[in-house]
Amino acid sequence: CENKQCNLCPSNTYSKNGMCVNCPEYKPSTAGHVGRSSVDMCFSCGAGNGLINGKCQACPSNTYNVYGSKKCTPCPDNKPSTFGKRGANHVTYCKPCKPGYGLIGGKCQECPENTYNPDGRKTCIKCPNGKLTYGYKGAKSIDSCNTGKVDDVLKKLDAAKEIHNDIAIKNS
């Protein structure tokens, strides 16, 4: 640049027709270099990594990236957790929480009161029609949601006693 002050294109961009253009989604990085003049100077972040805060970094837990493209992909709702693993490079690192647990605060944790989760999906399911779990956390089934009527509670208590008695008889 003669008699002009030239500004170099910042990292993760390249010059195209005199304009700075972002590197493409599938190869988002210039590895910290500035002043790149061609898309050929943009690179993939590598499997298990994404462009985070302008730098290629390991994907956070509960995400993965197969090709090292710009964004890490969140694990699917039915398999929400990588159980703390960072840098997952395939969806197979995503696993369900155990039944009665959901993804809370980025970790598999016990479902709160008045919710249940039969298969460890991302979100615990709210008990329907005003039913409650009455202090019980980690419910695995909608059957844990009760109306609060004494008859309902007694029926469940009787069913539990029968199961307990059957087990006691088998073990004697």
Coordinates of C-alpha atoms in Angstrom, one line a residue:
C1 CA 0.0 0.0 0.0
E2 CA 1.6 3.3 -1.1
N3 CA 0.9 6.4 1.0
K4 CA -2.0 4.5 2.7
Q5 CA -2.0 2.7 5.9
C6 CA -2.9 -0.9 5.1
N7 CA -4.8 -2.9 7.7
L8 CA -4.2 -6.6 7.7
C9 CA -7.2 -8.9 7.9
P10 CA -7.5 -10.2 11.5
S11 CA -7.1 -13.9 12.4
N12 CA -9.7 -16.3 11.1
T13 CA -10.3 -14.1 8.0
Y14 CA -8.7 -13.7 4.6
S15 CA -8.7 -10.9 2.0
K16 CA -11.0 -11.3 -1.0
N17 CA -11.5 -8.5 -3.5
G18 CA -10.0 -6.0 -1.0
M19 CA -12.4 -7.1 1.8
C20 CA -11.8 -9.2 4.9
V21 CA -14.0 -12.3 4.8
N22 CA -14.5 -14.9 7.5
C23 CA -12.9 -18.3 6.9
P24 CA -15.6 -20.8 5.9
E25 CA -17.5 -22.9 8.5
Y26 CA -15.6 -26.1 7.6
K27 CA -12.2 -24.6 8.0
P28 CA -12.6 -21.6 10.3
S29 CA -9.1 -20.9 11.5
T30 CA -5.9 -19.2 10.4
A31 CA -4.1 -20.6 13.4
G32 CA -3.7 -17.1 14.9
H33 CA -2.1 -15.6 11.7
V34 CA -3.3 -12.3 10.4
G35 CA -3.1 -10.9 6.9
R36 CA -4.1 -14.0 5.0
S37 CA -4.7 -13.5 1.3
S38 CA -6.6 -16.7 0.3
V39 CA -9.2 -19.1 1.6
D40 CA -6.4 -21.8 1.1
M41 CA -4.8 -20.2 4.2
C42 CA -7.8 -21.2 6.4
F43 CA -7.7 -24.6 8.3
S44 CA -9.9 -27.0 10.1
C45 CA -9.7 -27.0 13.8
G46 CA -9.3 -30.8 13.8
A47 CA -11.8 -33.4 15.0
G48 CA -13.0 -32.8 18.5
N49 CA -12.3 -29.1 18.3
G50 CA -14.2 -26.0 17.4
L51 CA -13.5 -22.3 17.1
I52 CA -14.1 -21.0 20.6
N53 CA -13.3 -17.4 21.5
G54 CA -11.4 -17.0 18.2
K55 CA -9.1 -20.0 18.8
C56 CA -9.3 -23.7 18.0
Q57 CA -10.0 -25.4 21.3
A58 CA -11.4 -28.8 22.5
C59 CA -15.1 -28.9 22.3
P60 CA -16.7 -28.5 25.8
S61 CA -18.3 -31.4 27.5
N62 CA -21.7 -32.4 26.2
T63 CA -20.7 -31.4 22.6
Y64 CA -18.7 -33.0 19.8
N65 CA -17.2 -32.0 16.4
V66 CA -16.5 -34.7 13.8
Y67 CA -14.7 -32.5 11.3
G68 CA -13.2 -29.6 13.3
S69 CA -15.6 -27.1 11.8
K70 CA -16.5 -23.8 13.4
K71 CA -19.1 -24.9 16.0
C72 CA -19.2 -27.9 18.3
T73 CA -22.5 -29.7 18.1
P74 CA -24.6 -30.2 21.2
C75 CA -25.2 -33.9 22.1
P76 CA -28.8 -35.0 21.1
D77 CA -31.6 -34.7 23.7
N78 CA -31.8 -38.5 24.1
K79 CA -28.1 -38.8 24.8
P80 CA -27.2 -35.5 26.4
S81 CA -23.9 -36.1 28.2
T82 CA -20.2 -36.9 27.5
F83 CA -19.8 -37.3 31.3
G84 CA -17.2 -34.6 31.5
K85 CA -15.2 -35.6 28.4
R86 CA -14.0 -32.6 26.4
G87 CA -12.9 -32.8 22.8
A88 CA -15.3 -35.5 21.7
N89 CA -15.0 -36.2 18.0
H90 CA -18.1 -38.2 17.4
V91 CA -21.7 -38.4 18.6
T92 CA -20.9 -41.9 20.0
Y93 CA -19.3 -40.1 23.0
C94 CA -22.8 -38.8 23.9
K95 CA -24.6 -41.1 26.3
P96 CA -27.9 -40.9 28.1
C97 CA -28.0 -40.0 31.8
K98 CA -29.3 -42.9 33.9
P99 CA -33.1 -43.1 34.4
G100 CA -34.3 -40.6 37.1
Y101 CA -31.6 -38.2 36.0
G102 CA -31.5 -35.3 33.5
L103 CA -28.9 -32.8 32.3
I104 CA -29.0 -30.1 34.9
G105 CA -26.2 -27.5 35.0
G106 CA -24.3 -29.4 32.4
K107 CA -24.1 -32.6 34.4
C108 CA -26.4 -35.6 34.9
Q109 CA -28.2 -35.0 38.1
E110 CA -31.2 -36.4 39.9
C111 CA -34.5 -35.1 38.6
P112 CA -36.0 -32.5 41.0
E113 CA -39.3 -33.1 42.9
N114 CA -42.4 -33.3 40.7
T115 CA -40.5 -34.5 37.6
Y116 CA -39.4 -37.9 36.3
N117 CA -37.2 -39.2 33.5
P118 CA -37.6 -42.8 32.3
D119 CA -34.7 -43.0 29.9
G120 CA -32.0 -40.4 30.9
R121 CA -32.9 -37.9 28.2
K122 CA -31.8 -34.3 28.6
T123 CA -34.8 -32.8 30.3
C124 CA -36.8 -34.2 33.2
I125 CA -40.5 -34.4 32.5
K126 CA -42.9 -32.5 34.7
C127 CA -45.6 -34.6 36.4
P128 CA -49.0 -34.1 34.6
N129 CA -52.2 -32.5 35.8
G130 CA -50.9 -31.1 39.1
K131 CA -49.6 -34.5 40.3
L132 CA -46.6 -34.4 42.6
T133 CA -43.8 -36.7 43.8
Y134 CA -44.2 -35.4 47.4
G135 CA -40.5 -34.8 48.1
Y136 CA -39.2 -37.7 46.1
K137 CA -36.4 -36.8 43.7
G138 CA -34.9 -39.0 40.9
A139 CA -38.3 -40.4 39.8
K140 CA -37.9 -42.8 36.9
S141 CA -41.5 -43.2 36.0
I142 CA -44.8 -41.2 35.7
D143 CA -46.0 -43.7 38.3
S144 CA -44.1 -41.7 40.9
C145 CA -46.4 -38.8 40.2
N146 CA -49.4 -38.9 42.6
T147 CA -52.6 -37.0 43.1
G148 CA -51.9 -36.9 46.9
K149 CA -55.2 -38.7 47.6
V150 CA -54.7 -41.1 50.5
D151 CA -56.2 -44.0 48.4
D152 CA -53.6 -43.6 45.7
V153 CA -50.8 -43.6 48.3
L154 CA -52.2 -46.7 50.1
K155 CA -52.5 -48.6 46.8
K156 CA -48.9 -47.9 46.0
L157 CA -47.8 -48.9 49.5
D158 CA -49.8 -52.2 49.2
A159 CA -48.2 -52.9 45.8
A160 CA -44.7 -52.3 47.3
K161 CA -45.5 -54.6 50.3
E162 CA -46.6 -57.3 47.8
I163 CA -43.3 -57.0 45.9
H164 CA -41.3 -57.1 49.1
N165 CA -43.2 -60.1 50.4
D166 CA -42.7 -62.0 47.1
I167 CA -39.0 -61.3 47.3
A168 CA -38.8 -62.4 50.9
I169 CA -40.7 -65.7 50.1
K170 CA -38.3 -66.4 47.1
N171 CA -35.2 -65.7 49.3
S172 CA -36.4 -68.0 52.1

